[in-house]
PDB file of C-alpha atoms in Angstrom:
ATOM      1  CA  MET I   1      24.519   9.899  25.944  1.00  0.00           C
ATOM      2  CA  GLY I   2      25.856  10.341  22.420  1.00  0.00           C
ATOM      3  CA  TYR I   3      25.746   7.746  19.684  1.00  0.00           C
ATOM      4  CA  THR I   4      27.760   7.289  16.525  1.00  0.00           C
ATOM      5  CA  ILE I   5      26.387   5.663  13.395  1.00  0.00           C
ATOM      6  CA  ARG I   6      29.027   3.830  11.413  1.00  0.00           C
ATOM      7  CA  GLU I   7      29.589   0.777   9.270  1.00  0.00           C
ATOM      8  CA  TYR I   8      29.639  -2.575  10.992  1.00  0.00           C
ATOM      9  CA  GLY I   9      33.124  -3.906  11.694  1.00  0.00           C
ATOM     10  CA  PRO I  10      34.389  -7.443  12.455  1.00  0.00           C
ATOM     11  CA  GLY I  11      34.826  -6.580  16.140  1.00  0.00           C
ATOM     12  CA  ASP I  12      31.104  -5.759  16.405  1.00  0.00           C
ATOM     13  CA  GLU I  13      29.750  -9.296  15.962  1.00  0.00           C
ATOM     14  CA  GLY I  14      29.312 -10.158  19.653  1.00  0.00           C
ATOM     15  CA  SER I  15      27.512  -6.943  20.548  1.00  0.00           C
ATOM     16  CA  TRP I  16      25.562  -7.071  17.251  1.00  0.00           C
ATOM     17  CA  LEU I  17      24.238 -10.539  18.178  1.00  0.00           C
ATOM     18  CA  ARG I  18      23.386  -9.444  21.745  1.00  0.00           C
ATOM     19  CA  CYS I  19      21.594  -6.346  20.455  1.00  0.00           C
ATOM     20  CA  ARG I  20      19.529  -8.395  18.016  1.00  0.00           C
ATOM     21  CA  VAL I  21      18.607 -11.131  20.500  1.00  0.00           C
ATOM     22  CA  LEU I  22      17.635  -8.751  23.291  1.00  0.00           C
ATOM     23  CA  SER I  23      15.633  -6.460  21.022  1.00  0.00           C
ATOM     24  CA  PHE I  24      13.736  -9.407  19.519  1.00  0.00           C
ATOM     25  CA  LEU I  25      12.802 -11.013  22.878  1.00  0.00           C
ATOM     26  CA  GLY I  26       9.618  -8.991  23.278  1.00  0.00           C
ATOM     27  CA  THR I  27       8.480  -9.498  19.669  1.00  0.00           C
ATOM     28  CA  ALA I  28       7.035 -12.216  17.451  1.00  0.00           C
ATOM     29  CA  TYR I  29      10.645 -12.943  16.433  1.00  0.00           C
ATOM     30  CA  PHE I  30      11.613 -13.965  20.000  1.00  0.00           C
ATOM     31  CA  ASP I  31      12.951 -17.330  18.859  1.00  0.00           C
ATOM     32  CA  ASP I  32      14.770 -16.136  15.725  1.00  0.00           C
ATOM     33  CA  VAL I  33      18.201 -16.510  17.337  1.00  0.00           C
ATOM     34  CA  TRP I  34      21.433 -16.622  15.361  1.00  0.00           C
ATOM     35  CA  ARG I  35      24.865 -17.744  16.553  1.00  0.00           C
ATOM     36  CA  ALA I  36      26.695 -15.862  13.804  1.00  0.00           C
ATOM     37  CA  ARG I  37      25.829 -12.751  11.909  1.00  0.00           C
ATOM     38  CA  PRO I  38      25.006 -13.248   8.218  1.00  0.00           C
ATOM     39  CA  ARG I  39      27.014 -11.092   5.837  1.00  0.00           C
ATOM     40  CA  ILE I  40      25.431  -8.627   3.463  1.00  0.00           C
ATOM     41  CA  GLU I  41      27.152  -8.496   0.084  1.00  0.00           C
ATOM     42  CA  ALA I  42      27.920  -5.184  -1.632  1.00  0.00           C
ATOM     43  CA  PRO I  43      26.278  -3.035  -2.762  1.00  0.00           C
ATOM     44  CA  GLY I  44      24.317  -3.778   0.412  1.00  0.00           C
ATOM     45  CA  PHE I  45      25.568  -2.400   3.703  1.00  0.00           C
ATOM     46  CA  GLU I  46      25.588  -2.962   7.447  1.00  0.00           C
ATOM     47  CA  LEU I  47      25.192  -0.131   9.949  1.00  0.00           C
ATOM     48  CA  VAL I  48      25.546   0.046  13.712  1.00  0.00           C
ATOM     49  CA  ALA I  49      24.837   2.773  16.220  1.00  0.00           C
ATOM     50  CA  VAL I  50      27.320   2.594  19.077  1.00  0.00           C
ATOM     51  CA  ASP I  51      27.288   4.358  22.420  1.00  0.00           C
ATOM     52  CA  GLU I  52      30.211   6.272  23.925  1.00  0.00           C
ATOM     53  CA  GLU I  53      31.795   3.019  25.144  1.00  0.00           C
ATOM     54  CA  GLY I  54      31.593   1.526  21.642  1.00  0.00           C
ATOM     55  CA  THR I  55      28.835  -0.954  22.529  1.00  0.00           C
ATOM     56  CA  THR I  56      26.305  -1.672  19.797  1.00  0.00           C
ATOM     57  CA  ALA I  57      23.013  -0.006  20.687  1.00  0.00           C
ATOM     58  CA  ALA I  58      21.209  -0.477  17.354  1.00  0.00           C
ATOM     59  CA  ILE I  59      21.722  -2.270  14.045  1.00  0.00           C
ATOM     60  CA  LEU I  60      20.405  -2.028  10.508  1.00  0.00           C
ATOM     61  CA  ASP I  61      21.461  -4.256   7.586  1.00  0.00           C
ATOM     62  CA  VAL I  62      20.264  -3.630   4.030  1.00  0.00           C
ATOM     63  CA  ALA I  63      20.611  -5.872   0.979  1.00  0.00           C
ATOM     64  CA  VAL I  64      20.536  -4.103  -2.383  1.00  0.00           C
ATOM     65  CA  ASP I  65      19.454  -5.893  -5.555  1.00  0.00           C
ATOM     66  CA  GLY I  66      19.106  -3.519  -8.494  1.00  0.00           C
ATOM     67  CA  GLU I  67      16.422  -0.963  -7.734  1.00  0.00           C
ATOM     68  CA  LEU I  68      15.248  -2.745  -4.573  1.00  0.00           C
ATOM     69  CA  ALA I  69      16.874  -2.317  -1.162  1.00  0.00           C
ATOM     70  CA  THR I  70      15.566  -4.634   1.569  1.00  0.00           C
ATOM     71  CA  ILE I  71      16.016  -4.193   5.300  1.00  0.00           C
ATOM     72  CA  GLU I  72      17.297  -7.570   6.463  1.00  0.00           C
ATOM     73  CA  THR I  73      17.680  -6.688  10.148  1.00  0.00           C
ATOM     74  CA  VAL I  74      16.738  -3.652  12.179  1.00  0.00           C
ATOM     75  CA  ALA I  75      16.939  -3.755  15.964  1.00  0.00           C
ATOM     76  CA  VAL I  76      17.481  -1.392  18.887  1.00  0.00           C
ATOM     77  CA  HIS I  77      18.767  -2.790  22.181  1.00  0.00           C
ATOM     78  CA  PRO I  78      16.042  -2.430  24.862  1.00  0.00           C
ATOM     79  CA  ASP I  79      18.269  -0.176  27.000  1.00  0.00           C
ATOM     80  CA  HIS I  80      18.518   2.296  24.093  1.00  0.00           C
ATOM     81  CA  GLN I  81      14.986   2.266  22.666  1.00  0.00           C
ATOM     82  CA  ARG I  82      12.846   5.375  22.179  1.00  0.00           C
ATOM     83  CA  ARG I  83      15.877   7.625  21.601  1.00  0.00           C
ATOM     84  CA  GLY I  84      15.581   7.989  17.816  1.00  0.00           C
ATOM     85  CA  LEU I  85      18.244   5.423  16.938  1.00  0.00           C
ATOM     86  CA  GLY I  86      16.000   3.464  14.575  1.00  0.00           C
ATOM     87  CA  ARG I  87      14.975   6.686  12.828  1.00  0.00           C
ATOM     88  CA  ALA I  88      18.604   7.841  12.537  1.00  0.00           C
ATOM     89  CA  LEU I  89      19.757   4.481  11.159  1.00  0.00           C
ATOM     90  CA  LEU I  90      16.856   4.462   8.704  1.00  0.00           C
ATOM     91  CA  ALA I  91      17.730   7.943   7.412  1.00  0.00           C
ATOM     92  CA  GLU I  92      21.335   6.868   6.829  1.00  0.00           C
ATOM     93  CA  ALA I  93      20.190   3.634   5.186  1.00  0.00           C
ATOM     94  CA  ALA I  94      17.772   5.433   2.844  1.00  0.00           C
ATOM     95  CA  ALA I  95      20.538   7.796   1.708  1.00  0.00           C
ATOM     96  CA  ARG I  96      22.976   4.920   1.120  1.00  0.00           C
ATOM     97  CA  ALA I  97      20.385   2.800  -0.681  1.00  0.00           C
ATOM     98  CA  ALA I  98      19.489   5.689  -2.999  1.00  0.00           C
ATOM     99  CA  ALA I  99      23.188   6.281  -3.681  1.00  0.00           C
ATOM    100  CA  ALA I 100      23.422   2.593  -4.653  1.00  0.00           C
ATOM    101  CA  SER I 101      20.669   3.234  -7.291  1.00  0.00           C
ATOM    102  CA  ALA I 102      17.816   1.681  -5.326  1.00  0.00           C
ATOM    103  CA  ALA I 103      14.405   3.221  -5.994  1.00  0.00           C
ATOM    104  CA  THR I 104      12.511   1.407  -3.224  1.00  0.00           C
ATOM    105  CA  LEU I 105      13.347   0.442   0.356  1.00  0.00           C
ATOM    106  CA  ASP I 106      11.285  -2.408   1.747  1.00  0.00           C
ATOM    107  CA  ALA I 107      11.085  -4.725   4.755  1.00  0.00           C
ATOM    108  CA  TRP I 108       9.131  -7.799   5.787  1.00  0.00           C
ATOM    109  CA  THR I 109       7.943  -8.067   9.372  1.00  0.00           C
ATOM    110  CA  ARG I 110       5.429  -9.886  11.512  1.00  0.00           C
ATOM    111  CA  ASP I 111       2.412  -8.504  13.296  1.00  0.00           C
ATOM    112  CA  ASP I 112       3.938  -6.681  16.275  1.00  0.00           C
ATOM    113  CA  PRO I 113       1.885  -3.508  16.895  1.00  0.00           C
ATOM    114  CA  ASP I 114       4.901  -1.341  17.834  1.00  0.00           C
ATOM    115  CA  THR I 115       6.886  -2.482  14.800  1.00  0.00           C
ATOM    116  CA  LEU I 116       3.966  -1.931  12.441  1.00  0.00           C
ATOM    117  CA  ALA I 117       3.398   1.546  13.907  1.00  0.00           C
ATOM    118  CA  TRP I 118       7.112   2.388  13.499  1.00  0.00           C
ATOM    119  CA  TYR I 119       7.173   1.457   9.808  1.00  0.00           C
ATOM    120  CA  ARG I 120       4.015   3.464   9.179  1.00  0.00           C
ATOM    121  CA  ALA I 121       5.421   6.463  11.058  1.00  0.00           C
ATOM    122  CA  MET I 122       8.588   6.223   8.941  1.00  0.00           C
ATOM    123  CA  GLY I 123       6.550   6.622   5.748  1.00  0.00           C
ATOM    124  CA  PHE I 124       6.338   2.992   4.648  1.00  0.00           C
ATOM    125  CA  ALA I 125       3.165   1.643   3.031  1.00  0.00           C
ATOM    126  CA  GLU I 126       1.960  -1.881   3.682  1.00  0.00           C
ATOM    127  CA  SER I 127       1.366  -4.088   0.668  1.00  0.00           C
ATOM    128  CA  ASP I 128       1.946  -7.849   0.353  1.00  0.00           C
ATOM    129  CA  HIS I 129       1.062 -10.399   3.031  1.00  0.00           C
ATOM    130  CA  TYR I 130       1.476 -14.075   3.785  1.00  0.00           C
ATOM    131  CA  LEU I 131       1.478 -16.225   6.922  1.00  0.00           C
ATOM    132  CA  HIS I 132       4.231 -17.616   9.111  1.00  0.00           C
ATOM    133  CA  VAL I 133       2.812 -20.773  10.693  1.00  0.00           C
ATOM    134  CA  TYR I 134       4.559 -22.675  13.473  1.00  0.00           C
ATOM    135  CA  ALA I 135       3.834 -26.329  14.099  1.00  0.00           C
ATOM    136  CA  ASN I 136       5.293 -27.155  17.508  1.00  0.00           C
ATOM    137  CA  LEU I 137       5.153 -30.554  19.183  1.00  0.00           C
ATOM    138  CA  TYR I 138       5.650 -28.920  22.595  1.00  0.00           C
ATOM    139  CA  THR I 139       2.723 -26.559  22.138  1.00  0.00           C
ATOM    140  CA  ASP I 140       0.342 -29.156  20.717  1.00  0.00           C
ATOM    141  CA  ALA I 141       1.531 -32.719  20.020  1.00  0.00           C
ATOM    142  CA  GLY I 142      -0.644 -32.933  16.888  1.00  0.00           C
ATOM    143  CA  GLU I 143       0.629 -29.778  15.159  1.00  0.00           C
ATOM    144  CA  PRO I 144       3.663 -31.260  13.349  1.00  0.00           C
ATOM    145  CA  ARG I 145       1.575 -34.135  11.952  1.00  0.00           C
ATOM    146  CA  ARG I 146      -1.101 -31.705  10.778  1.00  0.00           C
ATOM    147  CA  ALA I 147       1.622 -29.771   8.955  1.00  0.00           C
ATOM    148  CA  VAL I 148       3.499 -32.792   7.542  1.00  0.00           C
ATOM    149  CA  PRO I 149       1.151 -35.804   7.508  1.00  0.00           C
ATOM    150  CA  GLN I 150       3.729 -38.124   5.920  1.00  0.00           C
ATOM    151  CA  PRO I 151       7.270 -37.166   6.959  1.00  0.00           C
ATOM    152  CA  ARG I 152      10.313 -38.819   5.421  1.00  0.00           C
ATOM    153  CA  PRO I 153      11.127 -42.201   6.964  1.00  0.00           C
ATOM    154  CA  GLY I 154      13.371 -41.765   9.976  1.00  0.00           C
ATOM    155  CA  LEU I 155      12.474 -38.079  10.447  1.00  0.00           C
ATOM    156  CA  ASN I 156      10.000 -36.915  13.043  1.00  0.00           C
ATOM    157  CA  PRO I 157       8.960 -33.257  12.791  1.00  0.00           C
ATOM    158  CA  VAL I 158       9.179 -31.455  16.124  1.00  0.00           C
ATOM    159  CA  ILE I 159       9.121 -27.716  15.345  1.00  0.00           C
ATOM    160  CA  LEU I 160       8.362 -26.379  11.870  1.00  0.00           C
ATOM    161  CA  LEU I 161       8.146 -22.888  10.378  1.00  0.00           C
ATOM    162  CA  LEU I 162       5.892 -22.868   7.350  1.00  0.00           C
ATOM    163  CA  HIS I 163       4.604 -20.255   4.925  1.00  0.00           C
ATOM    164  CA  ALA I 164       0.932 -20.152   3.980  1.00  0.00           C
ATOM    165  CA  LYS I 165      -1.367 -17.939   1.952  1.00  0.00           C
ATOM    166  CA  LEU I 166      -3.164 -15.123   3.747  1.00  0.00           C
ATOM    167  CA  ALA I 167      -6.427 -16.494   2.333  1.00  0.00           C
ATOM    168  CA  ASP I 168      -5.921 -19.558   4.553  1.00  0.00           C
ATOM    169  CA  GLU I 169      -5.507 -17.539   7.766  1.00  0.00           C
ATOM    170  CA  GLN I 170      -8.713 -18.671   9.494  1.00  0.00           C
ATOM    171  CA  ARG I 171      -8.004 -22.358   8.845  1.00  0.00           C
ATOM    172  CA  MET I 172      -4.360 -21.997   9.946  1.00  0.00           C
ATOM    173  CA  ARG I 173      -5.422 -20.306  13.184  1.00  0.00           C
ATOM    174  CA  GLU I 174      -7.848 -23.155  13.847  1.00  0.00           C
ATOM    175  CA  GLU I 175      -5.127 -25.784  13.325  1.00  0.00           C
ATOM    176  CA  PHE I 176      -2.043 -24.117  14.816  1.00  0.00           C
ATOM    177  CA  THR I 177      -1.431 -22.123  17.988  1.00  0.00           C
ATOM    178  CA  ARG I 178       1.153 -19.723  16.578  1.00  0.00           C
ATOM    179  CA  VAL I 179       0.323 -17.934  13.330  1.00  0.00           C
ATOM    180  CA  HIS I 180       1.705 -14.547  12.285  1.00  0.00           C
ATOM    181  CA  VAL I 181       0.811 -12.303   9.382  1.00  0.00           C
ATOM    182  CA  CYS I 182       4.045 -11.396   7.623  1.00  0.00           C
ATOM    183  CA  ARG I 183       3.731  -7.985   5.971  1.00  0.00           C
ATOM    184  CA  ARG I 184       5.765  -6.145   3.379  1.00  0.00           C
ATOM    185  CA  PHE I 185       6.337  -2.467   3.944  1.00  0.00           C
ATOM    186  CA  ALA I 186       7.883  -0.321   1.222  1.00  0.00           C
ATOM    187  CA  LYS I 187       8.657   3.303   0.502  1.00  0.00           C
ATOM    188  CA  PRO I 188      10.091   5.049  -2.522  1.00  0.00           C
ATOM    189  CA  LEU I 189      13.539   6.562  -2.144  1.00  0.00           C
ATOM    190  CA  ALA I 190      14.481  10.090  -3.141  1.00  0.00           C
ATOM    191  CA  ARG I 191      17.164   9.928  -5.791  1.00  0.00           C
TER     192      ARG I 191
END
């Protein structure tokens, strides 16, 4: 089956959202669900890979800020994985980012082994780290109170996403069930 890489268009939103949700289900981002696609402002760009029927099979959005281009979303629909779509989108994104005067392409991701291996195989180097910590009442009734001991009057924390320092990883893992290492990957761009 052939694929076409092109710029995202307004008619792609529904299949873009489905692609993202389904590709994230088996990852540490399984609950990062959006009801509308965020827009990337120029000089950033939004790419899709579509199959012969025009259905979105893979997506890649890149924000560009001066010399830094950041991958905001990259996802390949499970029915289209392991066919080189991520690699093809990345090659197109690197060329576009360099043309927009970016010197570095980076991305932040959690600790999914397949995702980490993909970034490394694509020539990215790992650098900065911090923690994503979830405090979830439904996982452990005490977690939200451990995260926010004195909430605002009238507000009761139920599910929280918090950032923490990597140096606090052991303590966070002792206090909370769901803790992810968030990692920055970066690679220089050929200009």
